[in-house]
mmCIF file of N, CA and C in Angstrom:
data_model
loop_
_atom_site.group_PDB
_atom_site.id
_atom_site.type_symbol
_atom_site.label_atom_id
_atom_site.label_comp_id
_atom_site.label_asym_id
_atom_site.label_seq_id
_atom_site.Cartn_x
_atom_site.Cartn_y
_atom_site.Cartn_z
ATOM 1 N N UNK A 1 0.823 -1.192 0.000
ATOM 2 C CA UNK A 1 0.000 0.000 0.000
ATOM 3 C C UNK A 1 0.867 1.255 0.000
ATOM 4 N N UNK A 2 1.938 1.258 0.822
ATOM 5 C CA UNK A 2 2.822 2.420 0.862
ATOM 6 C C UNK A 2 3.442 2.681 -0.498
ATOM 7 N N UNK A 3 3.829 1.616 -1.191
ATOM 8 C CA UNK A 3 4.417 1.765 -2.517
ATOM 9 C C UNK A 3 3.414 2.428 -3.461
ATOM 10 N N UNK A 4 2.160 1.971 -3.433
ATOM 11 C CA UNK A 4 1.134 2.561 -4.286
ATOM 12 C C UNK A 4 0.933 4.029 -3.968
ATOM 13 N N UNK A 5 0.920 4.388 -2.681
ATOM 14 C CA UNK A 5 0.744 5.784 -2.298
ATOM 15 C C UNK A 5 1.922 6.630 -2.763
ATOM 16 N N UNK A 6 3.151 6.089 -2.687
ATOM 17 C CA UNK A 6 4.323 6.830 -3.176
ATOM 18 C C UNK A 6 4.225 7.044 -4.682
ATOM 19 N N UNK A 7 3.809 5.997 -5.402
ATOM 20 C CA UNK A 7 3.676 6.128 -6.851
ATOM 21 C C UNK A 7 2.610 7.149 -7.209
ATOM 22 N N UNK A 8 1.495 7.157 -6.499
ATOM 23 C CA UNK A 8 0.455 8.148 -6.758
ATOM 24 C C UNK A 8 0.957 9.555 -6.463
ATOM 25 N N UNK A 9 1.818 9.697 -5.454
ATOM 26 C CA UNK A 9 2.370 11.002 -5.112
ATOM 27 C C UNK A 9 3.229 11.581 -6.218
ATOM 28 N N UNK A 10 3.849 10.725 -7.030
ATOM 29 C CA UNK A 10 4.690 11.193 -8.133
ATOM 30 C C UNK A 10 3.887 11.513 -9.385
ATOM 31 N N UNK A 11 2.646 11.119 -9.431
ATOM 32 C CA UNK A 11 1.833 11.354 -10.617
ATOM 33 C C UNK A 11 1.296 12.778 -10.624
ATOM 34 N N UNK A 12 0.983 13.287 -11.804
ATOM 35 C CA UNK A 12 0.354 14.598 -11.910
ATOM 36 C C UNK A 12 -1.117 14.460 -11.533
ATOM 37 N N UNK A 13 -1.772 15.590 -11.289
ATOM 38 C CA UNK A 13 -3.197 15.564 -10.953
ATOM 39 C C UNK A 13 -3.994 14.932 -12.091
ATOM 40 N N UNK A 14 -3.634 15.233 -13.319
ATOM 41 C CA UNK A 14 -4.343 14.651 -14.470
ATOM 42 C C UNK A 14 -4.162 13.128 -14.506
ATOM 43 N N UNK A 15 -2.943 12.657 -14.223
ATOM 44 C CA UNK A 15 -2.697 11.212 -14.184
ATOM 45 C C UNK A 15 -3.560 10.553 -13.117
ATOM 46 N N UNK A 16 -3.616 11.168 -11.926
ATOM 47 C CA UNK A 16 -4.416 10.591 -10.840
ATOM 48 C C UNK A 16 -5.890 10.577 -11.215
ATOM 49 N N UNK A 17 -6.371 11.650 -11.854
ATOM 50 C CA UNK A 17 -7.778 11.710 -12.242
ATOM 51 C C UNK A 17 -8.120 10.617 -13.245
ATOM 52 N N UNK A 18 -7.187 10.308 -14.135
ATOM 53 C CA UNK A 18 -7.482 9.314 -15.168
ATOM 54 C C UNK A 18 -7.627 7.913 -14.596
ATOM 55 N N UNK A 19 -7.070 7.645 -13.416
ATOM 56 C CA UNK A 19 -7.223 6.317 -12.821
ATOM 57 C C UNK A 19 -8.107 6.343 -11.579
ATOM 58 N N UNK A 20 -8.720 7.478 -11.284
ATOM 59 C CA UNK A 20 -9.515 7.596 -10.062
ATOM 60 C C UNK A 20 -10.640 6.579 -10.014
ATOM 61 N N UNK A 21 -11.331 6.362 -11.130
ATOM 62 C CA UNK A 21 -12.448 5.431 -11.110
ATOM 63 C C UNK A 21 -11.964 4.014 -10.854
ATOM 64 N N UNK A 22 -10.768 3.709 -11.319
ATOM 65 C CA UNK A 22 -10.235 2.365 -11.127
ATOM 66 C C UNK A 22 -9.798 2.139 -9.687
ATOM 67 N N UNK A 23 -9.186 3.150 -9.052
ATOM 68 C CA UNK A 23 -8.637 2.944 -7.721
ATOM 69 C C UNK A 23 -9.686 3.009 -6.618
ATOM 70 N N UNK A 24 -10.770 3.749 -6.792
ATOM 71 C CA UNK A 24 -11.820 3.823 -5.768
ATOM 72 C C UNK A 24 -13.189 3.897 -6.415
ATOM 73 N N UNK A 25 -13.571 2.919 -7.199
ATOM 74 C CA UNK A 25 -14.791 3.073 -7.964
ATOM 75 C C UNK A 25 -16.073 2.932 -7.170
ATOM 76 N N UNK A 26 -16.186 1.898 -6.377
ATOM 77 C CA UNK A 26 -17.456 1.561 -5.747
ATOM 78 C C UNK A 26 -17.240 1.148 -4.304
ATOM 79 N N UNK A 27 -18.201 1.538 -3.469
ATOM 80 C CA UNK A 27 -18.170 1.129 -2.066
ATOM 81 C C UNK A 27 -19.575 0.679 -1.697
ATOM 82 N N UNK A 28 -19.692 -0.444 -1.011
ATOM 83 C CA UNK A 28 -20.982 -0.968 -0.609
ATOM 84 C C UNK A 28 -21.010 -1.165 0.898
ATOM 85 N N UNK A 29 -22.010 -0.587 1.543
ATOM 86 C CA UNK A 29 -22.170 -0.699 2.988
ATOM 87 C C UNK A 29 -23.538 -1.287 3.294
ATOM 88 N N UNK A 30 -23.571 -2.322 4.106
ATOM 89 C CA UNK A 30 -24.830 -2.895 4.576
ATOM 90 C C UNK A 30 -25.250 -2.064 5.778
ATOM 91 N N UNK A 31 -26.147 -1.108 5.548
ATOM 92 C CA UNK A 31 -26.529 -0.179 6.616
ATOM 93 C C UNK A 31 -27.355 -0.855 7.700
ATOM 94 N N UNK A 32 -27.951 -2.006 7.416
ATOM 95 C CA UNK A 32 -28.715 -2.704 8.451
ATOM 96 C C UNK A 32 -27.792 -3.373 9.466
ATOM 97 N N UNK A 33 -26.567 -3.674 9.072
ATOM 98 C CA UNK A 33 -25.589 -4.272 9.986
ATOM 99 C C UNK A 33 -24.492 -3.289 10.392
ATOM 100 N N UNK A 34 -24.399 -2.181 9.667
ATOM 101 C CA UNK A 34 -23.329 -1.220 9.936
ATOM 102 C C UNK A 34 -21.963 -1.753 9.538
ATOM 103 N N UNK A 35 -21.936 -2.612 8.514
ATOM 104 C CA UNK A 35 -20.687 -3.237 8.073
ATOM 105 C C UNK A 35 -20.568 -3.145 6.559
ATOM 106 N N UNK A 36 -19.349 -3.264 6.049
ATOM 107 C CA UNK A 36 -19.184 -3.317 4.593
ATOM 108 C C UNK A 36 -19.867 -4.561 4.028
ATOM 109 N N UNK A 37 -20.361 -4.438 2.814
ATOM 110 C CA UNK A 37 -20.961 -5.579 2.126
ATOM 111 C C UNK A 37 -19.903 -6.297 1.312
ATOM 112 N N UNK A 38 -19.435 -7.423 1.798
ATOM 113 C CA UNK A 38 -18.371 -8.180 1.126
ATOM 114 C C UNK A 38 -18.960 -9.282 0.255
ATOM 115 N N UNK A 39 -18.298 -9.566 -0.852
ATOM 116 C CA UNK A 39 -18.676 -10.681 -1.706
ATOM 117 C C UNK A 39 -19.834 -10.411 -2.649
ATOM 118 N N UNK A 40 -20.131 -9.147 -2.913
ATOM 119 C CA UNK A 40 -21.229 -8.813 -3.820
ATOM 120 C C UNK A 40 -20.693 -8.694 -5.244
ATOM 121 N N UNK A 41 -21.327 -9.407 -6.163
ATOM 122 C CA UNK A 41 -20.929 -9.302 -7.569
ATOM 123 C C UNK A 41 -21.397 -7.964 -8.134
ATOM 124 N N UNK A 42 -20.512 -7.320 -8.888
ATOM 125 C CA UNK A 42 -20.771 -5.993 -9.448
ATOM 126 C C UNK A 42 -20.381 -6.015 -10.920
ATOM 127 N N UNK A 43 -21.170 -5.342 -11.755
ATOM 128 C CA UNK A 43 -20.781 -5.216 -13.159
ATOM 129 C C UNK A 43 -20.896 -3.762 -13.598
ATOM 130 N N UNK A 44 -20.039 -3.375 -14.535
ATOM 131 C CA UNK A 44 -20.064 -2.050 -15.152
ATOM 132 C C UNK A 44 -20.493 -2.240 -16.593
ATOM 133 N N UNK A 45 -21.480 -1.438 -17.026
ATOM 134 C CA UNK A 45 -22.004 -1.552 -18.378
ATOM 135 C C UNK A 45 -22.072 -0.175 -19.024
ATOM 136 N N UNK A 46 -21.865 -0.131 -20.332
ATOM 137 C CA UNK A 46 -21.899 1.127 -21.087
ATOM 138 C C UNK A 46 -23.116 1.121 -22.009
ATOM 139 N N UNK A 47 -23.823 2.253 -22.052
ATOM 140 C CA UNK A 47 -25.044 2.401 -22.842
ATOM 141 C C UNK A 47 -24.706 2.654 -24.306
ATOM 142 N N UNK A 48 -25.404 1.950 -25.195
ATOM 143 C CA UNK A 48 -25.223 2.131 -26.639
ATOM 144 C C UNK A 48 -26.585 2.148 -27.318
ATOM 145 N N UNK A 49 -26.695 2.964 -28.369
ATOM 146 C CA UNK A 49 -27.871 2.931 -29.238
ATOM 147 C C UNK A 49 -27.437 2.208 -30.508
ATOM 148 N N UNK A 50 -28.146 1.169 -30.858
ATOM 149 C CA UNK A 50 -27.804 0.352 -32.020
ATOM 150 C C UNK A 50 -28.362 0.994 -33.293
ATOM 151 N N UNK A 51 -28.003 0.437 -34.435
ATOM 152 C CA UNK A 51 -28.442 0.956 -35.725
ATOM 153 C C UNK A 51 -29.948 0.997 -35.888
ATOM 154 N N UNK A 52 -30.659 0.080 -35.273
ATOM 155 C CA UNK A 52 -32.121 0.051 -35.369
ATOM 156 C C UNK A 52 -32.780 0.840 -34.240
ATOM 157 N N UNK A 53 -32.015 1.714 -33.593
ATOM 158 C CA UNK A 53 -32.457 2.549 -32.464
ATOM 159 C C UNK A 53 -32.764 1.751 -31.203
ATOM 160 N N UNK A 54 -32.417 0.483 -31.190
ATOM 161 C CA UNK A 54 -32.560 -0.304 -29.966
ATOM 162 C C UNK A 54 -31.441 0.104 -29.008
ATOM 163 N N UNK A 55 -31.785 0.236 -27.753
ATOM 164 C CA UNK A 55 -30.801 0.633 -26.737
ATOM 165 C C UNK A 55 -30.365 -0.591 -25.946
ATOM 166 N N UNK A 56 -29.066 -0.704 -25.730
ATOM 167 C CA UNK A 56 -28.539 -1.807 -24.930
ATOM 168 C C UNK A 56 -27.467 -1.285 -23.980
ATOM 169 N N UNK A 57 -27.248 -2.022 -22.915
ATOM 170 C CA UNK A 57 -26.106 -1.790 -22.039
ATOM 171 C C UNK A 57 -25.122 -2.921 -22.298
ATOM 172 N N UNK A 58 -23.938 -2.563 -22.765
ATOM 173 C CA UNK A 58 -22.901 -3.553 -23.063
ATOM 174 C C UNK A 58 -22.026 -3.764 -21.838
ATOM 175 N N UNK A 59 -21.880 -5.007 -21.374
ATOM 176 C CA UNK A 59 -21.005 -5.269 -20.224
ATOM 177 C C UNK A 59 -19.555 -4.908 -20.549
ATOM 178 N N UNK A 60 -18.924 -4.165 -19.637
ATOM 179 C CA UNK A 60 -17.515 -3.799 -19.788
ATOM 180 C C UNK A 60 -16.627 -4.600 -18.857
ATOM 181 N N UNK A 61 -17.109 -4.816 -17.635
ATOM 182 C CA UNK A 61 -16.268 -5.491 -16.644
ATOM 183 C C UNK A 61 -17.123 -5.990 -15.493
ATOM 184 N N UNK A 62 -16.564 -6.955 -14.757
ATOM 185 C CA UNK A 62 -17.222 -7.489 -13.570
ATOM 186 C C UNK A 62 -16.214 -7.573 -12.441
ATOM 187 N N UNK A 63 -16.725 -7.522 -11.230
ATOM 188 C CA UNK A 63 -15.865 -7.637 -10.065
ATOM 189 C C UNK A 63 -16.677 -8.089 -8.870
ATOM 190 N N UNK A 64 -16.020 -8.162 -7.723
ATOM 191 C CA UNK A 64 -16.654 -8.583 -6.470
ATOM 192 C C UNK A 64 -16.160 -7.651 -5.374
ATOM 193 N N UNK A 65 -17.068 -7.230 -4.492
ATOM 194 C CA UNK A 65 -16.641 -6.366 -3.390
ATOM 195 C C UNK A 65 -15.762 -7.150 -2.421
ATOM 196 N N UNK A 66 -14.759 -6.466 -1.883
ATOM 197 C CA UNK A 66 -13.823 -7.104 -0.953
ATOM 198 C C UNK A 66 -14.330 -6.983 0.485
ATOM 199 N N UNK A 67 -13.519 -7.345 1.444
ATOM 200 C CA UNK A 67 -13.906 -7.323 2.862
ATOM 201 C C UNK A 67 -14.248 -5.921 3.347
ATOM 202 N N UNK A 68 -13.733 -4.892 2.670
ATOM 203 C CA UNK A 68 -14.046 -3.502 3.017
ATOM 204 C C UNK A 68 -15.227 -2.966 2.223
ATOM 205 N N UNK A 69 -15.892 -3.819 1.454
ATOM 206 C CA UNK A 69 -17.041 -3.396 0.665
ATOM 207 C C UNK A 69 -16.672 -2.650 -0.600
ATOM 208 N N UNK A 70 -15.414 -2.706 -0.999
ATOM 209 C CA UNK A 70 -14.955 -1.982 -2.185
ATOM 210 C C UNK A 70 -14.771 -2.953 -3.345
ATOM 211 N N UNK A 71 -15.069 -2.459 -4.527
ATOM 212 C CA UNK A 71 -14.805 -3.239 -5.737
ATOM 213 C C UNK A 71 -13.671 -2.545 -6.476
ATOM 214 N N UNK A 72 -12.469 -3.058 -6.281
ATOM 215 C CA UNK A 72 -11.277 -2.430 -6.840
ATOM 216 C C UNK A 72 -10.902 -2.991 -8.209
ATOM 217 N N UNK A 73 -11.386 -4.153 -8.568
ATOM 218 C CA UNK A 73 -10.958 -4.800 -9.801
ATOM 219 C C UNK A 73 -12.013 -4.699 -10.895
ATOM 220 N N UNK A 74 -12.821 -3.657 -10.881
ATOM 221 C CA UNK A 74 -13.931 -3.575 -11.823
ATOM 222 C C UNK A 74 -13.466 -3.571 -13.268
ATOM 223 N N UNK A 75 -12.344 -2.946 -13.542
ATOM 224 C CA UNK A 75 -11.827 -2.949 -14.905
ATOM 225 C C UNK A 75 -10.870 -4.109 -15.071
ATOM 226 N N UNK A 76 -10.993 -4.849 -16.180
ATOM 227 C CA UNK A 76 -10.046 -5.932 -16.414
ATOM 228 C C UNK A 76 -8.670 -5.378 -16.737
ATOM 229 N N UNK A 77 -7.672 -6.215 -16.633
ATOM 230 C CA UNK A 77 -6.319 -5.786 -16.956
ATOM 231 C C UNK A 77 -6.258 -5.432 -18.440
ATOM 232 N N UNK A 78 -5.548 -4.338 -18.787
ATOM 233 C CA UNK A 78 -5.479 -3.942 -20.191
ATOM 234 C C UNK A 78 -4.746 -4.984 -21.034
ATOM 235 N N UNK A 79 -5.161 -5.077 -22.276
ATOM 236 C CA UNK A 79 -4.486 -5.989 -23.197
ATOM 237 C C UNK A 79 -3.165 -5.365 -23.635
ATOM 238 N N UNK A 80 -2.347 -6.123 -24.316
ATOM 239 C CA UNK A 80 -1.017 -5.661 -24.710
ATOM 240 C C UNK A 80 -1.086 -4.408 -25.573
ATOM 241 N N UNK A 81 -2.087 -4.299 -26.440
ATOM 242 C CA UNK A 81 -2.154 -3.145 -27.332
ATOM 243 C C UNK A 81 -2.905 -1.956 -26.734
ATOM 244 N N UNK A 82 -3.296 -2.052 -25.493
ATOM 245 C CA UNK A 82 -4.095 -1.004 -24.873
ATOM 246 C C UNK A 82 -3.389 -0.490 -23.623
ATOM 247 N N UNK A 83 -3.190 0.814 -23.543
ATOM 248 C CA UNK A 83 -2.522 1.376 -22.372
ATOM 249 C C UNK A 83 -3.480 1.398 -21.191
ATOM 250 N N UNK A 84 -2.933 1.489 -19.974
ATOM 251 C CA UNK A 84 -3.778 1.553 -18.774
ATOM 252 C C UNK A 84 -4.686 2.770 -18.827
ATOM 253 N N UNK A 85 -4.165 3.904 -19.310
ATOM 254 C CA UNK A 85 -4.984 5.117 -19.343
ATOM 255 C C UNK A 85 -6.170 4.931 -20.275
ATOM 256 N N UNK A 86 -5.958 4.344 -21.444
ATOM 257 C CA UNK A 86 -7.057 4.102 -22.373
ATOM 258 C C UNK A 86 -8.077 3.151 -21.767
ATOM 259 N N UNK A 87 -7.601 2.131 -21.066
ATOM 260 C CA UNK A 87 -8.482 1.135 -20.473
ATOM 261 C C UNK A 87 -9.341 1.746 -19.370
ATOM 262 N N UNK A 88 -8.746 2.581 -18.538
ATOM 263 C CA UNK A 88 -9.416 3.056 -17.338
ATOM 264 C C UNK A 88 -10.368 4.212 -17.583
ATOM 265 N N UNK A 89 -10.152 4.981 -18.626
ATOM 266 C CA UNK A 89 -10.922 6.200 -18.808
ATOM 267 C C UNK A 89 -12.362 5.937 -19.223
ATOM 268 N N UNK A 90 -13.259 6.591 -18.546
ATOM 269 C CA UNK A 90 -14.643 6.624 -18.974
ATOM 270 C C UNK A 90 -14.734 7.690 -20.060
ATOM 271 N N UNK A 91 -15.800 7.659 -20.852
ATOM 272 C CA UNK A 91 -15.915 8.568 -21.990
ATOM 273 C C UNK A 91 -16.902 9.688 -21.690
ATOM 274 N N UNK A 92 -16.528 10.909 -22.066
ATOM 275 C CA UNK A 92 -17.388 12.078 -21.863
ATOM 276 C C UNK A 92 -18.695 11.906 -22.629
ATOM 277 N N UNK A 93 -19.795 12.288 -21.967
ATOM 278 C CA UNK A 93 -21.102 12.242 -22.598
ATOM 279 C C UNK A 93 -21.734 10.862 -22.665
ATOM 280 N N UNK A 94 -21.071 9.854 -22.140
ATOM 281 C CA UNK A 94 -21.598 8.489 -22.189
ATOM 282 C C UNK A 94 -22.362 8.156 -20.905
ATOM 283 N N UNK A 95 -23.320 7.257 -21.053
ATOM 284 C CA UNK A 95 -24.070 6.744 -19.911
ATOM 285 C C UNK A 95 -23.517 5.379 -19.535
ATOM 286 N N UNK A 96 -23.444 5.146 -18.228
ATOM 287 C CA UNK A 96 -22.961 3.877 -17.698
ATOM 288 C C UNK A 96 -23.933 3.386 -16.642
ATOM 289 N N UNK A 97 -23.857 2.102 -16.377
ATOM 290 C CA UNK A 97 -24.687 1.508 -15.328
ATOM 291 C C UNK A 97 -23.809 0.567 -14.519
ATOM 292 N N UNK A 98 -23.947 0.658 -13.206
ATOM 293 C CA UNK A 98 -23.306 -0.278 -12.296
ATOM 294 C C UNK A 98 -24.421 -1.133 -11.706
ATOM 295 N N UNK A 99 -24.246 -2.452 -11.741
ATOM 296 C CA UNK A 99 -25.260 -3.372 -11.216
ATOM 297 C C UNK A 99 -24.659 -4.162 -10.062
ATOM 298 N N UNK A 100 -25.292 -4.049 -8.895
ATOM 299 C CA UNK A 100 -24.900 -4.801 -7.698
ATOM 300 C C UNK A 100 -25.884 -5.960 -7.542
ATOM 301 N N UNK A 101 -25.413 -7.186 -7.473
ATOM 302 C CA UNK A 101 -26.264 -8.374 -7.290
ATOM 303 C C UNK A 101 -26.486 -8.589 -5.790
ATOM 304 N N UNK A 102 -27.500 -7.936 -5.249
ATOM 305 C CA UNK A 102 -27.705 -7.906 -3.799
ATOM 306 C C UNK A 102 -28.414 -9.146 -3.241
ATOM 307 N N UNK A 103 -29.235 -9.808 -4.037
ATOM 308 C CA UNK A 103 -29.991 -10.960 -3.517
ATOM 309 C C UNK A 103 -29.056 -12.057 -3.005
ATOM 310 N N UNK A 104 -28.047 -12.398 -3.799
ATOM 311 C CA UNK A 104 -27.093 -13.435 -3.374
ATOM 312 C C UNK A 104 -26.425 -13.059 -2.053
ATOM 313 N N UNK A 105 -26.096 -11.775 -1.907
ATOM 314 C CA UNK A 105 -25.453 -11.304 -0.676
ATOM 315 C C UNK A 105 -26.383 -11.508 0.522
ATOM 316 N N UNK A 106 -27.617 -11.039 0.407
ATOM 317 C CA UNK A 106 -28.541 -11.160 1.538
ATOM 318 C C UNK A 106 -28.847 -12.625 1.861
ATOM 319 N N UNK A 107 -29.013 -13.438 0.832
ATOM 320 C CA UNK A 107 -29.259 -14.863 1.083
ATOM 321 C C UNK A 107 -28.071 -15.518 1.781
ATOM 322 N N UNK A 108 -26.857 -15.077 1.452
ATOM 323 C CA UNK A 108 -25.665 -15.651 2.099
ATOM 324 C C UNK A 108 -25.587 -15.285 3.577
ATOM 325 N N UNK A 109 -26.321 -14.240 3.979
ATOM 326 C CA UNK A 109 -26.346 -13.839 5.388
ATOM 327 C C UNK A 109 -27.655 -14.269 6.061
ATOM 328 N N UNK A 110 -28.422 -15.145 5.373
ATOM 329 C CA UNK A 110 -29.648 -15.683 5.955
ATOM 330 C C UNK A 110 -30.814 -14.715 5.964
ATOM 331 N N UNK A 111 -30.797 -13.736 5.072
ATOM 332 C CA UNK A 111 -31.873 -12.748 5.036
ATOM 333 C C UNK A 111 -32.521 -12.711 3.656
ATOM 334 N N UNK A 112 -33.780 -12.311 3.644
ATOM 335 C CA UNK A 112 -34.488 -12.073 2.391
ATOM 336 C C UNK A 112 -34.354 -10.593 2.048
ATOM 337 N N UNK A 113 -34.564 -10.276 0.783
ATOM 338 C CA UNK A 113 -34.518 -8.862 0.396
ATOM 339 C C UNK A 113 -35.592 -8.576 -0.642
ATOM 340 N N UNK A 114 -35.908 -7.321 -0.788
ATOM 341 C CA UNK A 114 -36.919 -6.879 -1.740
ATOM 342 C C UNK A 114 -36.310 -6.600 -3.112
ATOM 343 N N UNK A 115 -35.082 -6.117 -3.136
ATOM 344 C CA UNK A 115 -34.400 -5.764 -4.384
ATOM 345 C C UNK A 115 -33.333 -6.813 -4.708
ATOM 346 N N UNK A 116 -33.556 -7.659 -5.724
ATOM 347 C CA UNK A 116 -32.573 -8.696 -6.043
ATOM 348 C C UNK A 116 -31.281 -8.131 -6.624
ATOM 349 N N UNK A 117 -31.346 -6.961 -7.205
ATOM 350 C CA UNK A 117 -30.149 -6.249 -7.644
ATOM 351 C C UNK A 117 -30.445 -4.766 -7.626
ATOM 352 N N UNK A 118 -29.387 -3.977 -7.603
ATOM 353 C CA UNK A 118 -29.501 -2.515 -7.624
ATOM 354 C C UNK A 118 -28.734 -2.019 -8.838
ATOM 355 N N UNK A 119 -29.427 -1.235 -9.669
ATOM 356 C CA UNK A 119 -28.800 -0.633 -10.838
ATOM 357 C C UNK A 119 -28.650 0.864 -10.606
ATOM 358 N N UNK A 120 -27.450 1.361 -10.817
ATOM 359 C CA UNK A 120 -27.187 2.791 -10.685
ATOM 360 C C UNK A 120 -26.687 3.277 -12.036
ATOM 361 N N UNK A 121 -27.492 4.110 -12.685
ATOM 362 C CA UNK A 121 -27.128 4.655 -13.986
ATOM 363 C C UNK A 121 -26.606 6.068 -13.782
ATOM 364 N N UNK A 122 -25.507 6.386 -14.460
ATOM 365 C CA UNK A 122 -24.911 7.715 -14.310
ATOM 366 C C UNK A 122 -24.315 8.170 -15.631
ATOM 367 N N UNK A 123 -24.180 9.487 -15.773
ATOM 368 C CA UNK A 123 -23.604 10.077 -16.979
ATOM 369 C C UNK A 123 -22.255 10.691 -16.648
ATOM 370 N N UNK A 124 -21.301 10.471 -17.508
ATOM 371 C CA UNK A 124 -19.963 11.029 -17.325
ATOM 372 C C UNK A 124 -19.876 12.334 -18.106
ATOM 373 N N UNK A 125 -19.809 13.446 -17.391
ATOM 374 C CA UNK A 125 -19.652 14.744 -18.037
ATOM 375 C C UNK A 125 -18.188 14.991 -18.382
ATOM 376 N N UNK A 126 -17.318 14.689 -17.429
ATOM 377 C CA UNK A 126 -15.886 14.933 -17.610
ATOM 378 C C UNK A 126 -15.128 13.691 -17.143
ATOM 379 N N UNK A 127 -14.528 12.949 -18.054
ATOM 380 C CA UNK A 127 -13.846 11.716 -17.658
ATOM 381 C C UNK A 127 -12.610 11.942 -16.794
ATOM 382 N N UNK A 128 -12.137 13.176 -16.697
ATOM 383 C CA UNK A 128 -10.985 13.464 -15.845
ATOM 384 C C UNK A 128 -11.381 13.665 -14.388
ATOM 385 N N UNK A 129 -12.696 13.746 -14.115
ATOM 386 C CA UNK A 129 -13.159 13.893 -12.737
ATOM 387 C C UNK A 129 -13.195 12.539 -12.045
ATOM 388 N N UNK A 130 -13.286 12.595 -10.728
ATOM 389 C CA UNK A 130 -13.325 11.390 -9.896
ATOM 390 C C UNK A 130 -14.764 10.902 -9.801
ATOM 391 N N UNK A 131 -15.006 9.634 -10.086
ATOM 392 C CA UNK A 131 -16.334 9.046 -9.974
ATOM 393 C C UNK A 131 -16.292 7.919 -8.952
ATOM 394 N N UNK A 132 -16.774 8.216 -7.761
ATOM 395 C CA UNK A 132 -16.843 7.248 -6.665
ATOM 396 C C UNK A 132 -18.319 7.070 -6.349
ATOM 397 N N UNK A 133 -18.815 5.847 -6.408
ATOM 398 C CA UNK A 133 -20.241 5.596 -6.228
ATOM 399 C C UNK A 133 -20.469 4.703 -5.015
ATOM 400 N N UNK A 134 -20.814 5.299 -3.869
ATOM 401 C CA UNK A 134 -21.157 4.502 -2.690
ATOM 402 C C UNK A 134 -22.612 4.004 -2.782
ATOM 403 N N UNK A 135 -22.843 2.812 -2.273
ATOM 404 C CA UNK A 135 -24.186 2.249 -2.187
ATOM 405 C C UNK A 135 -24.404 1.786 -0.759
ATOM 406 N N UNK A 136 -25.469 2.270 -0.137
ATOM 407 C CA UNK A 136 -25.859 1.829 1.200
ATOM 408 C C UNK A 136 -27.121 0.992 1.034
ATOM 409 N N UNK A 137 -27.075 -0.251 1.522
ATOM 410 C CA UNK A 137 -28.218 -1.137 1.336
ATOM 411 C C UNK A 137 -28.697 -1.716 2.660
ATOM 412 N N UNK A 138 -29.955 -2.096 2.653
ATOM 413 C CA UNK A 138 -30.550 -2.928 3.693
ATOM 414 C C UNK A 138 -31.507 -3.847 2.935
ATOM 415 N N UNK A 139 -32.098 -4.831 3.578
ATOM 416 C CA UNK A 139 -32.950 -5.758 2.827
ATOM 417 C C UNK A 139 -34.129 -5.100 2.098
ATOM 418 N N UNK A 140 -34.586 -3.933 2.577
ATOM 419 C CA UNK A 140 -35.772 -3.328 1.975
ATOM 420 C C UNK A 140 -35.572 -1.891 1.520
ATOM 421 N N UNK A 141 -34.329 -1.447 1.429
ATOM 422 C CA UNK A 141 -34.085 -0.095 0.918
ATOM 423 C C UNK A 141 -32.640 0.030 0.457
ATOM 424 N N UNK A 142 -32.397 1.078 -0.319
ATOM 425 C CA UNK A 142 -31.024 1.420 -0.693
ATOM 426 C C UNK A 142 -30.946 2.900 -1.026
ATOM 427 N N UNK A 143 -29.758 3.438 -0.930
ATOM 428 C CA UNK A 143 -29.505 4.823 -1.319
ATOM 429 C C UNK A 143 -28.099 4.906 -1.894
ATOM 430 N N UNK A 144 -27.899 5.884 -2.745
ATOM 431 C CA UNK A 144 -26.598 6.090 -3.362
ATOM 432 C C UNK A 144 -26.389 7.579 -3.593
ATOM 433 N N UNK A 145 -25.166 7.950 -3.834
ATOM 434 C CA UNK A 145 -24.822 9.343 -4.114
ATOM 435 C C UNK A 145 -23.470 9.359 -4.794
ATOM 436 N N UNK A 146 -23.110 10.506 -5.346
ATOM 437 C CA UNK A 146 -21.775 10.644 -5.924
ATOM 438 C C UNK A 146 -20.829 11.024 -4.801
ATOM 439 N N UNK A 147 -19.912 10.135 -4.506
ATOM 440 C CA UNK A 147 -18.966 10.363 -3.418
ATOM 441 C C UNK A 147 -17.813 11.254 -3.835
ATOM 442 N N UNK A 148 -16.982 11.556 -2.858
ATOM 443 C CA UNK A 148 -15.834 12.427 -3.140
ATOM 444 C C UNK A 148 -14.590 11.611 -3.409
#
């Protein structure tokens, strides 16, 4: 962790902004227990309008929340021909959706829930800005906001 913090300290503000979504993208808190929600499957999808005007969300990446309720691996590792910056950047003016599979989580803790998954759709105005999306859930409610 110290090494990562030192490396981030050497980066420019623009460099840090370009990887902000990758380093702290999502946080999930089980507000009914006051604990992080660990082991929740999460997917990131990008909105597209097809040639026939049909709208779809194309899956970009999947991950799982860790013991701290964070999903740090949402973006897959870049391929050889793709730089990390190209891989990590969201696109200006595009719509994205994050889907949290909450039913499996609640069932794993012996509880029922009303919402089997939570979808959070958001628009990226400036891809150089930080996009942190916290989700607070309980079996019968959820809330989200744009974090700092």
